[in-house]
PDB file of C-alpha atoms in Angstrom:
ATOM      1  CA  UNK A1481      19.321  -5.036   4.544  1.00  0.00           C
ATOM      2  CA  UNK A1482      17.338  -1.537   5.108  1.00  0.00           C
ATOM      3  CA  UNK A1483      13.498  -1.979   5.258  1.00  0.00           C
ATOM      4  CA  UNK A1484      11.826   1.233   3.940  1.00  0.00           C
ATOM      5  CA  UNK A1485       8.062   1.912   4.668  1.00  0.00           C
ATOM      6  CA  UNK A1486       6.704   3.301   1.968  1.00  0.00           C
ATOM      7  CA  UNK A1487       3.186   4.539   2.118  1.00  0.00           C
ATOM      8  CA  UNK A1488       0.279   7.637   0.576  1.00  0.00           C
ATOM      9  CA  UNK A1489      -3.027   8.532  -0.310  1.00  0.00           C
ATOM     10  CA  UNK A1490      -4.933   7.130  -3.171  1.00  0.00           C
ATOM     11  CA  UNK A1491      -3.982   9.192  -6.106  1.00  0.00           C
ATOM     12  CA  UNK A1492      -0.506   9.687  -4.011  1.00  0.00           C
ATOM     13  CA  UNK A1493       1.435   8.184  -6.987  1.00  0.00           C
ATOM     14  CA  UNK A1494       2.636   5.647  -4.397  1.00  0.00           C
ATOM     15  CA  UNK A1495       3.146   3.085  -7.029  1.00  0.00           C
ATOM     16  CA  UNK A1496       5.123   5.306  -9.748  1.00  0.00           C
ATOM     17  CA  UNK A1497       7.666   5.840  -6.919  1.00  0.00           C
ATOM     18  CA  UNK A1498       7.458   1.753  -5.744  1.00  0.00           C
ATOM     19  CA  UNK A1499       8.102   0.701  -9.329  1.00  0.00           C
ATOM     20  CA  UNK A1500      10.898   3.320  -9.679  1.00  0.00           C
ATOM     21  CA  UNK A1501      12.671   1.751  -6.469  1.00  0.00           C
ATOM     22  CA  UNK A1502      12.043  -1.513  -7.747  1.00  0.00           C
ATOM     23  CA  UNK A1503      13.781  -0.214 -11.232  1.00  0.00           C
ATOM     24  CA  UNK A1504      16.894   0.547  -9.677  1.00  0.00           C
ATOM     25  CA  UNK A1505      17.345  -2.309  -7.726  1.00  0.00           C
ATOM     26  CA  UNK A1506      15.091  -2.319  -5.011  1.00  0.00           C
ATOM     27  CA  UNK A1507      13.238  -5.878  -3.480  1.00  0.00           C
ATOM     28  CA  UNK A1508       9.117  -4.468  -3.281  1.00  0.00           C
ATOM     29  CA  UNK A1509       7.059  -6.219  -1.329  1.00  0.00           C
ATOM     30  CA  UNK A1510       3.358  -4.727  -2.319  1.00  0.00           C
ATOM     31  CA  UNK A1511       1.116  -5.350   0.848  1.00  0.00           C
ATOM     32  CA  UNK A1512      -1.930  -5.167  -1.814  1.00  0.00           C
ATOM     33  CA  UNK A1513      -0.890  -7.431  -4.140  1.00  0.00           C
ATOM     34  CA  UNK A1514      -0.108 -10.095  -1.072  1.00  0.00           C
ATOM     35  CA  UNK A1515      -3.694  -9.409  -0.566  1.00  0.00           C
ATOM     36  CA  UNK A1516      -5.184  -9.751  -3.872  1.00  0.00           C
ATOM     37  CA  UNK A1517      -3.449 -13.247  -4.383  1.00  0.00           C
ATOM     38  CA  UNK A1518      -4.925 -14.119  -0.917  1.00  0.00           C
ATOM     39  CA  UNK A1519      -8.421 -12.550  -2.144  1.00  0.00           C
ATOM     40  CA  UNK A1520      -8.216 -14.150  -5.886  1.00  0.00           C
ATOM     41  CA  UNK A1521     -10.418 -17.291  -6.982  1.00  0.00           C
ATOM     42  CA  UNK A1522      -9.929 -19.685  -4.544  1.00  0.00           C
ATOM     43  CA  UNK A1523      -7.237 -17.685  -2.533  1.00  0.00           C
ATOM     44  CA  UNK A1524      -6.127 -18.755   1.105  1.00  0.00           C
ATOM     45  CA  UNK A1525      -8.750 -16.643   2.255  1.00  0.00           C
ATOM     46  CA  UNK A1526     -11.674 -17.192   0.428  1.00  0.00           C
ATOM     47  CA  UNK A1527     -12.737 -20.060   2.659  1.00  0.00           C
ATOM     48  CA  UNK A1528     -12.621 -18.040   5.988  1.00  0.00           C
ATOM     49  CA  UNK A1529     -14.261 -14.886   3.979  1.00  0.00           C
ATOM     50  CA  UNK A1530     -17.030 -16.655   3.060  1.00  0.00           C
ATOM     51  CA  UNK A1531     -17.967 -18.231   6.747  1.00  0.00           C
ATOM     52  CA  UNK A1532     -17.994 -15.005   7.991  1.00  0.00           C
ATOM     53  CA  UNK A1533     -19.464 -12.847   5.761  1.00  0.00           C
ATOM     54  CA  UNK A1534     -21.747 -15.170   3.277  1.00  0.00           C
ATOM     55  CA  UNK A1535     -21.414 -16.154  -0.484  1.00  0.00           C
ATOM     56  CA  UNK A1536     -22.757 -12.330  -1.534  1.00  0.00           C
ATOM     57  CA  UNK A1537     -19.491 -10.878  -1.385  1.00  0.00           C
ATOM     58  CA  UNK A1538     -17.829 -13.578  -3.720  1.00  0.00           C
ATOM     59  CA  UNK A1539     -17.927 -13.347  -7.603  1.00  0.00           C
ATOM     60  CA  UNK A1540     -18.839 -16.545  -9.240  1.00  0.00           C
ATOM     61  CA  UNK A1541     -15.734 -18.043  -9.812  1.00  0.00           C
ATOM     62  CA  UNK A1542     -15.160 -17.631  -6.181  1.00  0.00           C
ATOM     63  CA  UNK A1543     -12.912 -14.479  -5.959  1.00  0.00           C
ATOM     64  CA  UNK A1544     -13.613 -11.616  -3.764  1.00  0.00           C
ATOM     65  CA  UNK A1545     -15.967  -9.049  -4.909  1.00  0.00           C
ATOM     66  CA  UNK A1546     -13.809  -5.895  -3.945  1.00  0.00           C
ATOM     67  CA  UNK A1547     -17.095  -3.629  -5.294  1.00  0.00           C
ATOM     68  CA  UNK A1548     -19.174  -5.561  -2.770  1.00  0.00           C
ATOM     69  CA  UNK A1549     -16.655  -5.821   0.206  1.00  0.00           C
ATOM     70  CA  UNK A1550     -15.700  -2.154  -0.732  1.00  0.00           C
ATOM     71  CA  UNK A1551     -19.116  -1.003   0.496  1.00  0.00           C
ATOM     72  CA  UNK A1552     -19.794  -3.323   3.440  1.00  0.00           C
ATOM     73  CA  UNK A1553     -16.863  -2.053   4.998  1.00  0.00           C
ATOM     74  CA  UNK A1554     -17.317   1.647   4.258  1.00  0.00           C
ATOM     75  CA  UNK A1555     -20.321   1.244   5.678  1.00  0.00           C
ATOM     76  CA  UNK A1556     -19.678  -0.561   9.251  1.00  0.00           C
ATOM     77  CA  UNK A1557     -16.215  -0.108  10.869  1.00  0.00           C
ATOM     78  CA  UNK A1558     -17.200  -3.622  12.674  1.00  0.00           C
ATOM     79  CA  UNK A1559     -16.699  -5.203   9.166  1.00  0.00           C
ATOM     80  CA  UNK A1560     -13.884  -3.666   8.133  1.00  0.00           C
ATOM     81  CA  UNK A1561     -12.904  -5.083  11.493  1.00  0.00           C
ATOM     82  CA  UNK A1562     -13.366  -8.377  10.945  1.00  0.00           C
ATOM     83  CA  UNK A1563     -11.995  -8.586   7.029  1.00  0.00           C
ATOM     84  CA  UNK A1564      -8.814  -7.258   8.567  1.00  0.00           C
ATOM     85  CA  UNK A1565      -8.626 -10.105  11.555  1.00  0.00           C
ATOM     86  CA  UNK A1566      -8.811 -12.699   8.417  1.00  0.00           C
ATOM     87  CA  UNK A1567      -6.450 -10.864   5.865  1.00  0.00           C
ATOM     88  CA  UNK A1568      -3.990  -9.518   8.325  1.00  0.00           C
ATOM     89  CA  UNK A1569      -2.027 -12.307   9.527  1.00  0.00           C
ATOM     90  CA  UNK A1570      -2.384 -14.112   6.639  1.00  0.00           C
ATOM     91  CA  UNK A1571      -0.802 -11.000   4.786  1.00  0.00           C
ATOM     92  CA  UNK A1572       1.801 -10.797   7.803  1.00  0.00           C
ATOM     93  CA  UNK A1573       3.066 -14.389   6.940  1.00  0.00           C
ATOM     94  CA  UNK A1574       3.168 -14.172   3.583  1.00  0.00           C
ATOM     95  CA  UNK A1575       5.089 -11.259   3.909  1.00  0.00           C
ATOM     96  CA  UNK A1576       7.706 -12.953   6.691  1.00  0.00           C
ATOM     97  CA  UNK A1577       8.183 -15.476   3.430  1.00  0.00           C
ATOM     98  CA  UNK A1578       9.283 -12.844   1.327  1.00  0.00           C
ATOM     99  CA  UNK A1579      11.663 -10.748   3.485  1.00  0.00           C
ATOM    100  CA  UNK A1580      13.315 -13.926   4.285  1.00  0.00           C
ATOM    101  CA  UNK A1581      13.724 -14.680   0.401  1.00  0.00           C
ATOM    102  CA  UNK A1582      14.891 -10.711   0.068  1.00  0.00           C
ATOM    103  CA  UNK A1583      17.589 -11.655   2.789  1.00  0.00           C
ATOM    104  CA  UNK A1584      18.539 -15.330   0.824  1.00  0.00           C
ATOM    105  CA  UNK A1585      18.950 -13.173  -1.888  1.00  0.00           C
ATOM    106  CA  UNK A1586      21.321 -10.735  -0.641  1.00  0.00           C
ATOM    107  CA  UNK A1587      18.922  -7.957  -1.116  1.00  0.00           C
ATOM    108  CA  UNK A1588      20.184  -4.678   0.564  1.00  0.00           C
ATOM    109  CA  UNK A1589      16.985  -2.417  -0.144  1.00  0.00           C
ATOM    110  CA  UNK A1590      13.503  -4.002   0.629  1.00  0.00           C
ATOM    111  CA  UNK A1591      10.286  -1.572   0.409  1.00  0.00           C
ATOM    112  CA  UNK A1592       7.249  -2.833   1.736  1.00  0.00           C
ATOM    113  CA  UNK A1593       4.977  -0.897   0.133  1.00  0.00           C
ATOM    114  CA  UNK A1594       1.975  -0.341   2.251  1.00  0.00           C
ATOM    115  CA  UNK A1595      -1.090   2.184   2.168  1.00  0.00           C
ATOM    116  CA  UNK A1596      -2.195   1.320   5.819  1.00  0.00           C
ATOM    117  CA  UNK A1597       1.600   1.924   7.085  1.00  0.00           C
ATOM    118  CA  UNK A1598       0.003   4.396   9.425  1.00  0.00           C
ATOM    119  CA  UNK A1599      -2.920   2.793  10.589  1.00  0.00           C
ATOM    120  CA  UNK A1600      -0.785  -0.379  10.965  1.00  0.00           C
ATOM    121  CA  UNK A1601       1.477   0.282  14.209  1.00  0.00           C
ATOM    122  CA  UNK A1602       2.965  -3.451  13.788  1.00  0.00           C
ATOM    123  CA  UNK A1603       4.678  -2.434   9.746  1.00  0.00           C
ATOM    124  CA  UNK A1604       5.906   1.129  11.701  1.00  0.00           C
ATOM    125  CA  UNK A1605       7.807  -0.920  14.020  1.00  0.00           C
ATOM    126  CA  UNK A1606       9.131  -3.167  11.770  1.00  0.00           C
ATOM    127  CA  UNK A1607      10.847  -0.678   8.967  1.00  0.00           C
ATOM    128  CA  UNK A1608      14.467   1.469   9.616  1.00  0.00           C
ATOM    129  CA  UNK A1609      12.948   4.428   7.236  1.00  0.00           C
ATOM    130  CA  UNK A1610       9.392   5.611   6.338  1.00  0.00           C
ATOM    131  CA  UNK A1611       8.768   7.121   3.062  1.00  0.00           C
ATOM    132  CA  UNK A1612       5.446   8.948   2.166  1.00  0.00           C
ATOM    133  CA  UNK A1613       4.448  10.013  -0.836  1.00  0.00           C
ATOM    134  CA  UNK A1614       2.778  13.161  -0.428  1.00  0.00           C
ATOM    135  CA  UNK A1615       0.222  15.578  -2.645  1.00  0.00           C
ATOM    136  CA  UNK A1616      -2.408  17.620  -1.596  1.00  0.00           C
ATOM    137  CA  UNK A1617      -6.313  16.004  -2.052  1.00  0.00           C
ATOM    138  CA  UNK A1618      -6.922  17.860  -5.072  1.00  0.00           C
ATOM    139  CA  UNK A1619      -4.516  16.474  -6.633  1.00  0.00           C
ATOM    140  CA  UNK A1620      -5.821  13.172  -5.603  1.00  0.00           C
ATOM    141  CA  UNK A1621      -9.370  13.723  -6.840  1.00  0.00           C
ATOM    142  CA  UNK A1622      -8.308  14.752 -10.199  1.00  0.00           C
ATOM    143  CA  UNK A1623      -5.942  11.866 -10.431  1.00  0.00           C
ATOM    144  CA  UNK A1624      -8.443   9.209  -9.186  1.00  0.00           C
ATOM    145  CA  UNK A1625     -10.833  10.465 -10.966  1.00  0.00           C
ATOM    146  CA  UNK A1626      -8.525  10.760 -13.962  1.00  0.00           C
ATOM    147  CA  UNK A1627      -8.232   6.810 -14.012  1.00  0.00           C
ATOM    148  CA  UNK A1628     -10.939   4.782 -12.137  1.00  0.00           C
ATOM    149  CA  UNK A1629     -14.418   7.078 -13.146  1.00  0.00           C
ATOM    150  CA  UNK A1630     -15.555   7.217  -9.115  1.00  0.00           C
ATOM    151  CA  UNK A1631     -17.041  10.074  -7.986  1.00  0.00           C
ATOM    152  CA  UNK A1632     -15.589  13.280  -6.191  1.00  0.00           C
ATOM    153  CA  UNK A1633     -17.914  11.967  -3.273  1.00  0.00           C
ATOM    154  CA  UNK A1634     -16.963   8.405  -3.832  1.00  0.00           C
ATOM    155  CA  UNK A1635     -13.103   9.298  -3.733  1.00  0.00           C
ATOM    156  CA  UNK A1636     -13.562  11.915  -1.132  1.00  0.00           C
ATOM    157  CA  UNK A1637     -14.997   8.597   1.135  1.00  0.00           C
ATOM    158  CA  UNK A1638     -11.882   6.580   0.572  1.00  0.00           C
ATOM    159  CA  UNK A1639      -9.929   9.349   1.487  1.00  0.00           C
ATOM    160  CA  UNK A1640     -11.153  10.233   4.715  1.00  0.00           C
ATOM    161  CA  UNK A1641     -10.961   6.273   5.565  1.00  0.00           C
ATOM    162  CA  UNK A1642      -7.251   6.261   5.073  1.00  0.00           C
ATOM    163  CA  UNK A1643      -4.854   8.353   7.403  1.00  0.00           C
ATOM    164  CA  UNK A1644      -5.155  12.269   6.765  1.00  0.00           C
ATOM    165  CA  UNK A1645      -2.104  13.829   5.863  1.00  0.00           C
ATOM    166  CA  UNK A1646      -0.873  15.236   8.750  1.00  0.00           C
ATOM    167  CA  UNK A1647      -0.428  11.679  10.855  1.00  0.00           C
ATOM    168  CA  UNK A1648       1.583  10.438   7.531  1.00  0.00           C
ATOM    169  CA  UNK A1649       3.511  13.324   7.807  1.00  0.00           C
ATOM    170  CA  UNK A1650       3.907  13.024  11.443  1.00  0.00           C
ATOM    171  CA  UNK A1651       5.544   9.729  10.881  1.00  0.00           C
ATOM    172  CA  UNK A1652       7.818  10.086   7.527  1.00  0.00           C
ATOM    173  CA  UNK A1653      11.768  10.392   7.436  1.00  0.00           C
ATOM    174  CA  UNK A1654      11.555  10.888   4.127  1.00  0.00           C
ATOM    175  CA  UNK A1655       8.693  12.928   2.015  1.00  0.00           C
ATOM    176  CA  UNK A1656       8.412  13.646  -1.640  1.00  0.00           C
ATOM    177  CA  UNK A1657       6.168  15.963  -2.471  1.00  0.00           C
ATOM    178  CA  UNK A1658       4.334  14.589  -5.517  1.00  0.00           C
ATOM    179  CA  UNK A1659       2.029  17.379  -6.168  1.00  0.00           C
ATOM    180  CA  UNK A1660       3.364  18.653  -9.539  1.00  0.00           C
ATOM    181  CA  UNK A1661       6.582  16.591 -10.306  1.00  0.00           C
ATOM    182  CA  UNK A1662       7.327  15.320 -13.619  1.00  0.00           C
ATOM    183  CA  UNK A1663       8.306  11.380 -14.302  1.00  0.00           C
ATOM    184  CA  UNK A1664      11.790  12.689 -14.850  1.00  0.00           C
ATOM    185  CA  UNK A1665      11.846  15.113 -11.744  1.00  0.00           C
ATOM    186  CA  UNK A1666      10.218  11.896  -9.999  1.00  0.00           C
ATOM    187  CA  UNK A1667      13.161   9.394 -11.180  1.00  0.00           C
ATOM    188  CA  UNK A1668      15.789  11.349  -9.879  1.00  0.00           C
ATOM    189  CA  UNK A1669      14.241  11.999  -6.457  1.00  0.00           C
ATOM    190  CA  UNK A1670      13.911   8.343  -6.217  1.00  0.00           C
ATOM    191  CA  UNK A1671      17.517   8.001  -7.364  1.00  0.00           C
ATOM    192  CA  UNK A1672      18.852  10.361  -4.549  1.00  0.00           C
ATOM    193  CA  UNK A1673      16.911   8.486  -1.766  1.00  0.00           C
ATOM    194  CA  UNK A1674      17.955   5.048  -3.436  1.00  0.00           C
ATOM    195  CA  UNK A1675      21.545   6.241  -3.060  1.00  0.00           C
ATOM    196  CA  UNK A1676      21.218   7.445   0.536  1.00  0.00           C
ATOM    197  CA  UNK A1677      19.056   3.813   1.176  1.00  0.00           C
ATOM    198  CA  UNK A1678      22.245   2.337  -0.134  1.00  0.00           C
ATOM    199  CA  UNK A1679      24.546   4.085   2.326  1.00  0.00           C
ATOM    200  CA  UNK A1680      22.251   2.850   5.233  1.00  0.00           C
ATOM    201  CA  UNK A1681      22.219  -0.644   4.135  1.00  0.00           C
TER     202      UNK A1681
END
């Protein structure tokens, strides 16, 4: 089984190319949506959220308020700290439980889809291939902005919190330049790589 890293900036189109992959065949494991589950009412980390950071950042039906969180930890790089040392390991062994259903399954492609791939030196170490998904921070902007209503300032923020360009370029095997690609363009990029992924396997 190959284990691709696949990673970008908001607005990247990361997930257009992770569904793709996952459309021709491809296991995805999506690091954010481990976390959500783990962050929804009640969620495995809820309880250990709450000690350490209060009731405030929980909605009322005791799911985390990402709105709240969002800007504590934009705010204070000791915070964003801390939420990591609770979500990361849980996220790391929910994750182990998935590969090793991938493997059960006789799964030859598994991408972990992951926006901190970068930051994360343990999910660098652990994949055969990265994959980044590339476009230049206009193009962000207007897509963000496109879809969610934040601000240029607001997006601008979330982009200079993630990895800059240049260190996920310093780290890809593969790159697709998603700047101005159509769906169709898009597909058969994926295709190509999904082929080669295949032949790696």
């Amino acid at each position: 089984m190959i284990h691709i890293g696949l990673t970008g900036g908001i607005g990247s189109g990361k997930s257009t190319v992770a569904k793709m992959w996952q459309d021709l065949g491809a296991t995805l494991l999506d690091a954010d949506q481990v976390s959500r589950s783990l962050t929804a009412p009640h969620g495995a980390a809820i309880k250990a959220i709450e000690q350490h950071f209060g009731p405030s950042v929980l909605t009322p039906d005791q799911a985390l308020n990402r709105d709240v969180m969002r800007a504590l930890v934009f705010s204070d790089a000791s915070k964003k700290a801390l939420l990591e040392s609770i979500l990361h390991p849980m996220i790391a062994q929910e994750s182990e439980r998935q590969i090793a259903l991938a493997r059960q399954s006789g799964t030859q492609v598994l991408v972990h889809d992951i926006p901190l791939l970068v930051e994360s030196k343990k999910w660098l170490s652990q994949v055969d291939k990265v994959l980044v998904v590339d476009c230049s921070k206009q193009v962000q902007i207007e897509r963000v902005k496109a879809r969610s209503g934040l601000s240029t300032a607001q997006i601008e923020k979330i982009i200079h919190a993630q990895a800059s360009r240049a260190e996920r370029l310093a780290v890809a095997d593969w790159v697709i330049d998603n700047d101005h690609e159509s769906l169709e363009s898009l597909k058969r990029i994926v295709q190509d790589l999904y082929e080669e992924a295949l032949r790696l396997a």
